[in-house]
CSV table of C-alpha atoms in Angstrom, one decimal:
chain,number,residue,atom,x,y,z
A,16,MET,CA,26.1,16.5,16.8
A,17,GLU,CA,23.9,13.5,18.5
A,18,LYS,CA,22.6,14.9,21.3
A,19,ILE,CA,22.1,18.4,18.8
A,20,ALA,CA,19.7,16.3,16.2
A,21,VAL,CA,18.0,14.9,19.4
A,22,PHE,CA,17.1,18.5,21.7
A,23,LEU,CA,16.2,19.5,17.6
A,24,MET,CA,13.5,17.2,17.1
A,25,LEU,CA,12.3,17.3,20.6
A,26,LEU,CA,11.9,20.6,20.2
A,27,CYS,CA,9.9,20.4,16.8
A,28,ALA,CA,7.3,17.9,19.0
A,29,THR,CA,7.2,20.5,21.9
A,30,SER,CA,6.1,23.5,19.5
A,31,GLN,CA,3.9,21.0,17.5
A,32,ILE,CA,5.7,22.8,13.7
A,33,ALA,CA,4.1,21.2,10.8
A,34,SER,CA,7.5,19.3,9.3
A,35,SER,CA,7.3,19.9,5.4
A,36,VAL,CA,8.1,16.2,3.8
A,37,LYS,CA,9.9,14.9,1.2
A,38,ASP,CA,9.3,11.7,-0.4
A,39,GLY,CA,10.5,9.3,2.0
A,40,LEU,CA,10.0,8.6,6.4
A,41,LEU,CA,7.9,11.1,8.0
A,42,PRO,CA,9.9,13.4,10.7
A,43,ASN,CA,11.4,10.2,13.1
A,44,GLY,CA,8.8,8.5,11.2
A,45,ASN,CA,10.6,4.7,11.8
A,46,PHE,CA,9.9,6.1,15.8
A,47,GLU,CA,13.8,6.0,16.8
A,48,TYR,CA,13.4,8.6,19.5
A,49,GLY,CA,12.1,8.4,21.9
A,50,PRO,CA,9.9,8.9,25.3
A,51,LYS,CA,12.2,10.4,28.2
A,52,PRO,CA,12.4,7.6,31.0
A,53,SER,CA,10.5,9.3,33.4
A,54,GLU,CA,7.2,9.6,30.5
A,55,LEU,CA,7.3,6.6,30.9
A,56,LYS,CA,5.3,3.9,33.0
A,57,GLY,CA,6.8,0.3,31.7
A,58,THR,CA,6.5,0.3,27.9
A,59,LYS,CA,2.7,2.4,28.1
A,60,VAL,CA,3.5,6.1,26.5
A,61,MET,CA,2.7,8.3,29.5
A,62,SER,CA,3.0,12.0,28.2
A,63,PRO,CA,0.7,13.0,24.7
A,64,LYS,CA,4.1,14.9,23.4
A,65,ALA,CA,6.5,12.3,24.8
A,66,ILE,CA,7.4,10.8,21.1
A,67,PRO,CA,8.9,13.4,18.7
A,68,ASN,CA,7.0,14.5,16.0
A,69,TRP,CA,4.0,13.0,17.4
A,70,GLU,CA,1.3,13.0,19.1
A,71,ILE,CA,-0.4,10.5,21.0
A,72,SER,CA,-3.9,9.7,23.1
A,73,GLY,CA,-5.0,6.7,24.0
A,74,TYR,CA,-3.2,3.2,24.8
A,75,VAL,CA,-0.4,4.0,23.2
A,76,GLU,CA,3.1,2.0,23.9
A,77,TYR,CA,6.5,2.1,22.9
A,78,ILE,CA,8.6,-1.2,21.6
A,79,LYS,CA,11.5,-1.7,21.9
A,80,SER,CA,12.7,-5.4,19.5
A,81,GLY,CA,12.9,-8.5,20.9
A,82,HIS,CA,10.6,-7.1,23.6
A,83,LYS,CA,8.6,-10.6,25.2
A,84,GLN,CA,5.2,-10.6,25.7
A,85,GLY,CA,3.9,-13.6,27.7
A,86,ASP,CA,5.8,-16.3,25.1
A,87,MET,CA,5.6,-14.3,22.1
A,88,LEU,CA,8.4,-12.0,21.0
A,89,LEU,CA,7.5,-8.8,19.4
A,90,ILE,CA,9.9,-8.2,15.9
A,91,VAL,CA,10.3,-4.3,15.2
A,92,PRO,CA,10.9,-4.7,11.6
A,93,GLU,CA,13.2,-1.6,11.1
A,94,GLY,CA,15.3,-0.2,13.5
A,95,ALA,CA,15.6,-0.7,17.3
A,96,PHE,CA,11.6,0.6,18.2
A,97,ALA,CA,8.0,0.6,17.4
A,98,VAL,CA,5.2,1.8,18.9
A,99,ARG,CA,1.9,-0.5,20.0
A,100,LEU,CA,-1.7,1.1,19.5
A,101,GLY,CA,-4.2,-0.6,21.9
A,102,ASN,CA,-6.8,0.8,23.2
A,103,GLU,CA,-8.8,3.8,21.1
A,104,ALA,CA,-4.4,5.2,20.7
A,105,LEU,CA,-4.0,7.0,17.6
A,106,ILE,CA,-0.7,9.2,16.8
A,107,LYS,CA,-1.0,11.8,14.4
A,108,GLN,CA,1.1,14.1,13.0
A,109,LYS,CA,1.6,17.8,11.3
A,110,ILE,CA,3.5,18.0,7.7
A,111,LYS,CA,3.4,21.0,5.1
A,112,VAL,CA,2.0,20.3,1.9
A,113,THR,CA,0.9,20.7,-1.4
A,114,LYS,CA,-2.7,21.7,-1.7
A,115,GLY,CA,-4.7,19.9,-4.5
A,116,MET,CA,-1.8,17.2,-4.8
A,117,PHE,CA,-2.3,13.5,-4.6
A,118,TYR,CA,-0.1,11.7,-1.4
A,119,SER,CA,0.2,7.7,-0.6
A,120,LEU,CA,1.1,6.9,3.0
A,121,THR,CA,3.1,3.9,3.8
A,122,PHE,CA,3.5,2.0,7.0
A,123,SER,CA,4.4,-1.0,8.2
A,124,ALA,CA,2.1,-3.2,10.9
A,125,ALA,CA,2.4,-6.4,12.9
A,126,ARG,CA,-0.8,-7.5,14.8
A,127,THR,CA,0.4,-9.0,18.0
A,128,CYS,CA,-3.0,-10.1,20.0
A,129,ALA,CA,-6.7,-10.0,18.2
A,130,GLN,CA,-7.7,-12.0,14.8
A,131,GLU,CA,-9.9,-9.2,13.6
A,132,GLU,CA,-7.8,-5.6,13.9
A,133,ARG,CA,-8.2,-3.1,11.9
A,134,LEU,CA,-6.3,0.3,11.7
A,135,ASN,CA,-8.3,4.1,10.6
A,136,VAL,CA,-6.1,6.3,8.8
A,137,SER,CA,-7.6,9.0,8.1
A,138,ILE,CA,-5.8,13.2,7.4
A,139,SER,CA,-7.1,16.8,8.6
A,140,PRO,CA,-9.2,18.9,7.4
A,141,ASN,CA,-11.0,16.7,5.0
A,142,TYR,CA,-14.0,18.0,3.0
A,143,GLU,CA,-14.7,15.0,1.5
A,144,LYS,CA,-17.6,13.1,3.4
A,145,ASN,CA,-16.6,9.3,4.6
A,146,ASP,CA,-12.6,9.7,3.2
A,147,PHE,CA,-10.6,7.6,5.2
A,148,GLY,CA,-9.0,4.4,5.3
A,149,LEU,CA,-10.6,1.6,7.7
A,150,LEU,CA,-7.5,-0.9,6.6
A,151,PRO,CA,-8.0,-5.0,8.7
A,152,ILE,CA,-4.7,-6.7,8.9
A,153,GLN,CA,-6.1,-9.8,10.3
A,154,THR,CA,-4.4,-11.7,6.9
A,155,MET,CA,-0.6,-11.8,7.3
A,156,TYR,CA,1.0,-11.8,3.8
A,157,SER,CA,4.5,-11.7,4.5
A,158,SER,CA,7.3,-14.8,5.7
A,159,ASN,CA,8.3,-12.2,8.6
A,160,GLY,CA,5.1,-11.1,10.6
A,161,TRP,CA,5.2,-8.0,9.3
A,162,ASP,CA,3.2,-5.7,6.4
A,163,SER,CA,3.9,-2.2,4.6
A,164,TYR,CA,0.6,-0.7,4.1
A,165,ALA,CA,-0.9,2.1,1.6
A,166,TRP,CA,-3.6,4.4,1.6
A,167,ALA,CA,-3.6,7.3,-0.8
A,168,PHE,CA,-5.2,10.6,0.0
A,169,GLN,CA,-5.6,14.0,-1.6
A,170,ALA,CA,-4.5,17.5,0.4
A,171,ASP,CA,-7.3,19.8,1.0
A,172,GLU,CA,-5.2,22.3,2.5
A,173,SER,CA,-1.1,23.1,2.6
A,174,GLU,CA,-1.1,22.5,6.3
A,175,ILE,CA,-2.5,18.8,6.8
A,176,GLU,CA,-2.4,16.3,10.1
A,177,ILE,CA,-2.4,12.7,9.2
A,178,SER,CA,-3.7,10.4,11.9
A,179,ILE,CA,-3.1,6.2,12.7
A,180,HIS,CA,-5.9,5.2,14.9
A,181,ASN,CA,-6.8,2.0,16.3
A,182,PRO,CA,-10.1,1.9,17.1
A,183,GLY,CA,-10.3,-1.2,18.8
A,184,VAL,CA,-11.0,-2.0,22.9
A,185,GLU,CA,-10.4,-5.4,24.3
A,186,GLU,CA,-10.5,-6.7,27.6
A,187,ASP,CA,-6.2,-6.8,27.5
A,188,ALA,CA,-5.9,-2.6,27.0
A,189,ALA,CA,-2.1,-3.5,25.6
A,190,CYS,CA,-3.7,-6.0,22.7
A,191,GLY,CA,-3.4,-3.8,19.4
A,192,PRO,CA,-2.1,-4.0,16.5
A,193,LEU,CA,2.5,-2.8,16.4
A,194,ILE,CA,3.5,0.3,13.8
A,195,ASP,CA,7.0,1.6,12.3
A,196,SER,CA,8.4,3.2,9.5
A,197,VAL,CA,5.6,5.4,8.4
A,198,ALA,CA,6.3,7.9,5.2
A,199,LEU,CA,5.0,9.6,1.7
A,200,LYS,CA,5.5,9.9,-1.5
A,201,THR,CA,3.9,12.3,-3.8
A,202,LEU,CA,2.0,10.7,-6.6
A,203,TYR,CA,1.1,12.5,-9.6
A,204,PRO,CA,-1.8,11.4,-11.4
A,205,PRO,CA,-0.9,9.8,-15.2
A,206,LYS,CA,-2.5,10.0,-17.9
A,207,ARG,CA,-3.7,8.1,-21.3
A,208,THR,CA,-1.3,8.5,-24.7
A,209,ARG,CA,-1.4,7.7,-28.1
A,210,ALA,CA,0.7,4.1,-27.6
A,211,ASN,CA,-1.6,3.3,-24.2
A,212,LEU,CA,-5.1,3.7,-23.7
A,213,LEU,CA,-5.0,2.1,-20.3
A,214,LYS,CA,-3.2,4.9,-17.2
A,215,ASN,CA,-0.5,3.7,-15.5
A,216,GLY,CA,-0.3,0.1,-17.3
A,217,ASN,CA,3.0,-0.2,-16.4
A,218,PHE,CA,2.6,0.0,-12.2
A,219,GLU,CA,5.2,3.0,-12.5
A,220,GLU,CA,3.3,5.3,-10.8
A,221,GLY,CA,2.9,4.0,-6.9
A,222,PRO,CA,3.1,3.8,-3.5
A,223,TYR,CA,6.2,4.3,-1.5
A,224,ILE,CA,8.4,1.1,-1.1
A,225,PHE,CA,11.2,1.4,1.2
A,226,PRO,CA,14.8,0.5,0.7
A,227,LYS,CA,15.4,-2.2,3.2
A,228,PRO,CA,17.1,-5.3,2.2
A,229,THR,CA,14.0,-7.4,3.5
A,230,SER,CA,10.9,-5.2,2.2
A,231,GLU,CA,8.0,-7.7,1.1
A,232,GLY,CA,6.5,-4.8,-1.0
A,233,VAL,CA,3.5,-2.8,-0.7
A,234,ILE,CA,0.2,-4.0,-0.1
A,235,ILE,CA,-3.0,-1.9,-1.3
A,236,PRO,CA,-6.2,-2.8,0.5
A,237,PRO,CA,-9.7,-3.9,-1.5
A,238,GLN,CA,-12.5,-1.6,-2.7
A,239,ILE,CA,-10.1,1.4,-2.9
A,240,GLU,CA,-11.5,3.5,-5.7
A,241,ASP,CA,-9.1,5.3,-8.5
A,242,ASP,CA,-9.5,8.5,-7.4
A,243,HIS,CA,-7.7,8.1,-4.4
A,244,SER,CA,-5.5,4.8,-5.1
A,245,PRO,CA,-1.5,4.3,-4.1
A,246,LEU,CA,-1.9,2.9,-7.6
A,247,PRO,CA,-2.8,5.3,-9.7
A,248,GLY,CA,-6.0,4.8,-12.3
A,249,TRP,CA,-6.9,1.7,-11.1
A,250,ILE,CA,-8.8,0.2,-9.2
A,251,ILE,CA,-8.9,-2.2,-6.3
A,252,GLU,CA,-11.8,-4.4,-7.0
A,253,SER,CA,-12.1,-7.2,-4.4
A,254,LEU,CA,-12.0,-8.3,-0.6
A,255,LYS,CA,-8.6,-9.0,-0.2
A,256,ALA,CA,-5.7,-7.0,-1.4
A,257,ILE,CA,-3.0,-6.4,-4.4
A,258,LYS,CA,1.0,-6.5,-3.8
A,259,TYR,CA,2.8,-3.6,-4.6
A,260,ILE,CA,6.1,-4.8,-5.7
A,261,ASP,CA,9.8,-3.1,-7.2
A,262,SER,CA,12.6,-4.5,-9.4
A,263,GLU,CA,14.7,-3.4,-6.4
A,264,HIS,CA,13.3,-6.7,-4.4
A,265,TYR,CA,11.0,-9.0,-7.2
A,266,THR,CA,12.0,-10.0,-10.7
A,267,VAL,CA,9.2,-8.2,-12.4
A,268,PRO,CA,8.3,-7.8,-16.2
A,269,GLU,CA,9.6,-4.6,-17.4
A,270,GLY,CA,10.2,-1.2,-15.7
A,271,LYS,CA,10.8,-0.5,-12.1
A,272,ARG,CA,7.3,-1.4,-10.5
A,273,ALA,CA,4.6,-4.2,-11.1
A,274,ILE,CA,1.3,-6.0,-8.8
A,275,GLU,CA,1.2,-9.4,-7.7
A,276,LEU,CA,-2.1,-10.7,-7.8
A,277,ILE,CA,-2.0,-12.8,-4.2
A,278,GLY,CA,-5.8,-13.4,-3.2
A,279,GLY,CA,-7.2,-16.1,-5.7
A,280,LYS,CA,-10.2,-14.2,-7.5
A,281,GLU,CA,-11.0,-11.9,-4.0
A,282,SER,CA,-7.5,-9.9,-5.7
A,283,ALA,CA,-8.3,-7.9,-8.4
A,284,VAL,CA,-7.2,-4.8,-10.0
A,285,ALA,CA,-9.5,-2.9,-12.2
A,286,GLN,CA,-9.6,0.1,-14.7
A,287,ILE,CA,-12.6,1.8,-17.0
A,288,VAL,CA,-11.7,3.1,-20.3
A,289,LYS,CA,-13.1,5.3,-22.6
A,290,THR,CA,-14.0,2.7,-26.3
A,291,THR,CA,-15.4,3.7,-29.3
A,292,ILE,CA,-18.5,1.1,-29.9
A,293,GLY,CA,-17.9,-1.7,-33.0
A,294,SER,CA,-14.0,-1.2,-32.9
A,295,THR,CA,-11.8,-3.9,-32.3
A,296,TYR,CA,-8.9,-3.1,-29.8
A,297,ALA,CA,-5.8,-5.2,-28.3
A,298,LEU,CA,-5.2,-6.1,-24.5
A,299,THR,CA,-1.6,-7.2,-24.4
A,300,PHE,CA,0.3,-7.2,-20.8
A,301,ALA,CA,3.3,-10.2,-19.3
A,302,VAL,CA,1.4,-12.1,-17.1
A,303,GLY,CA,5.2,-14.0,-14.4
A,304,ASP,CA,6.1,-14.7,-10.8
A,305,ALA,CA,8.1,-12.5,-8.7
A,306,LYS,CA,11.2,-14.3,-7.9
A,307,ASN,CA,9.4,-14.9,-3.9
A,308,GLY,CA,9.4,-19.1,-3.5
A,309,CYS,CA,5.8,-18.7,-5.5
A,310,GLU,CA,6.0,-21.9,-7.3
A,311,GLY,CA,3.4,-23.8,-9.0
A,312,PRO,CA,0.7,-23.9,-11.8
A,313,MET,CA,-0.9,-20.4,-12.1
A,314,MET,CA,-4.2,-18.8,-13.6
A,315,LEU,CA,-4.3,-15.5,-14.6
A,316,GLU,CA,-8.0,-14.1,-15.5
A,317,ALA,CA,-8.3,-11.0,-18.4
A,318,PHE,CA,-11.6,-8.9,-18.8
A,319,ALA,CA,-12.5,-7.0,-21.4
A,320,GLY,CA,-15.9,-5.7,-20.7
A,321,LYS,CA,-18.0,-9.4,-21.6
A,322,ASN,CA,-14.4,-10.5,-23.0
A,323,THR,CA,-12.1,-13.0,-21.8
A,324,VAL,CA,-8.9,-14.6,-21.8
A,325,LYS,CA,-7.1,-17.6,-19.3
A,326,VAL,CA,-3.5,-17.7,-19.6
A,327,SER,CA,-1.6,-20.3,-17.8
A,328,TYR,CA,1.9,-19.7,-15.9
A,329,ASN,CA,4.4,-22.5,-14.3
A,330,SER,CA,6.2,-21.1,-12.0
A,331,LYS,CA,9.4,-22.6,-10.6
A,332,GLY,CA,9.5,-19.7,-8.6
A,333,LYS,CA,13.3,-18.2,-10.1
A,334,GLY,CA,11.8,-15.3,-12.2
A,335,GLY,CA,10.4,-15.3,-15.5
A,336,PHE,CA,7.4,-14.3,-17.4
A,337,LYS,CA,5.3,-14.5,-20.7
A,338,PRO,CA,3.3,-12.3,-22.9
A,339,ALA,CA,-0.3,-12.2,-23.2
A,340,ILE,CA,-3.2,-10.7,-25.6
A,341,LEU,CA,-6.7,-10.2,-26.0
A,342,LYS,CA,-8.8,-9.5,-28.8
A,343,PHE,CA,-11.7,-8.3,-28.5
A,344,ARG,CA,-14.8,-5.8,-30.2
A,345,ALA,CA,-16.4,-2.6,-28.2
A,346,GLU,CA,-19.8,-2.9,-26.9
A,347,SER,CA,-20.2,0.3,-25.1
A,348,GLU,CA,-18.4,3.7,-24.5
A,349,ARG,CA,-16.8,2.6,-21.7
A,350,THR,CA,-14.9,-1.3,-21.5
A,351,ARG,CA,-13.9,-2.0,-18.0
A,352,ILE,CA,-10.7,-4.5,-17.5
A,353,MET,CA,-10.3,-5.8,-15.0
A,354,PHE,CA,-7.6,-9.1,-14.5
A,355,TYR,CA,-7.8,-11.2,-11.0
A,356,SER,CA,-6.5,-15.2,-10.5
A,357,THR,CA,-7.9,-17.4,-10.9
A,358,PHE,CA,-6.3,-19.8,-7.9
A,359,TYR,CA,-5.2,-19.2,-4.9
A,360,THR,CA,-1.0,-19.8,-4.2
A,361,MET,CA,1.6,-19.8,-1.1
A,362,LYS,CA,4.8,-19.2,-0.8
A,363,SER,CA,6.6,-22.9,-0.7
A,364,ASP,CA,8.4,-21.2,2.6
A,365,ASN,CA,5.8,-23.0,4.8
A,366,SER,CA,5.2,-19.7,5.6
A,367,GLY,CA,1.4,-19.6,4.7
A,368,SER,CA,2.2,-16.0,2.9
A,369,LEU,CA,0.4,-15.9,0.2
A,370,CYS,CA,0.8,-15.2,-3.5
A,371,GLY,CA,1.0,-15.2,-7.0
A,372,PRO,CA,0.9,-14.3,-10.2
A,373,VAL,CA,2.6,-10.8,-11.4
A,374,LEU,CA,1.2,-8.9,-13.5
A,375,ASP,CA,3.0,-6.1,-15.8
A,376,ASP,CA,3.2,-4.0,-19.0
A,377,VAL,CA,-0.6,-3.5,-19.6
A,378,LYS,CA,-1.3,-1.8,-22.9
A,379,LEU,CA,-4.8,-1.2,-24.7
A,380,LEU,CA,-4.9,-0.1,-28.1
A,381,SER,CA,-7.5,-0.1,-31.0
A,382,ILE,CA,-6.0,-2.2,-33.8
A,383,ARG,CA,-7.0,0.2,-36.2
A,384,ARG,CA,-4.1,2.0,-34.5
A,385,LEU,CA,-1.7,-1.0,-33.8
A,386,HIS,CA,-1.8,-1.0,-37.9
A,387,HIS,CA,-0.4,2.9,-38.0
A,388,LEU,CA,2.4,2.1,-35.9
């Protein structure tokens, strides 16, 4: 049976047939099926279609877990294999999707060489100008050296090609990030309701989170607009990323998903909401910790237009949360709701990993409507 599965994957790769995918890994998205020995020169992949279901260009290496690079041991986050994208390296795969739908791509990446490594994530065809993600990966947020990143898009056609490209050129052509576990998830844009004027206030709609036990959550990069955000309804309005976490691996205040503000004032999330001038509103939310070793005093700041409140939370790193509220009178027809962490916080495991307060269960209601509930 195993040989048949390998044969089918090779056949698919050879004919470049677009795969129809459900939520989860792309076909051979964890790169466990690799090139034939004749298509490798050491670790370098020599043929454009050597990796089943993928097409490559540039300096691409096929890396086995435990591979040594000088004194450095390369670790693969899932399974036994990953790919390394060296100079101008690109991997791409065709898939079938639903035209007009929104999707989020999640993949794992690790830096192996340069400090300023970055990845260009894109889809084709794409009728929107400059709609691609240039993701900086020089800051590592996890304790194990790997981070999972999310990037979202709207499908312009029913068949698309997803590309992950390292645009860098180093003296050592092999120098570049490791890539593993590429997955896709359909996003369903949330709507405002009578019970909440904010979209996706509980953060339940978001990118795919890998189910493996060692998941460190998903990094949502900065400067992501709400129309194509992996966190529908929200804008990542900051210089640094935020982290998307789930109840399977962390403690979250409500439901199954929440966000962790991991970059101090440089890690902000915002949403613009329609309001009535002169009306009074109540912004309620929960502040806590993820039970991930993020200990010490924390401070979360919430903004509604020019109004603000600071909420202190003393974390013991063992989970827990407290409710908070900000009442304000709207001064315009559109009010910006924004949250960030006042301080930088690091995990207590000596890894140097950034962490921060968890935000969840964000609701906005008019005071008048509150009285009627």
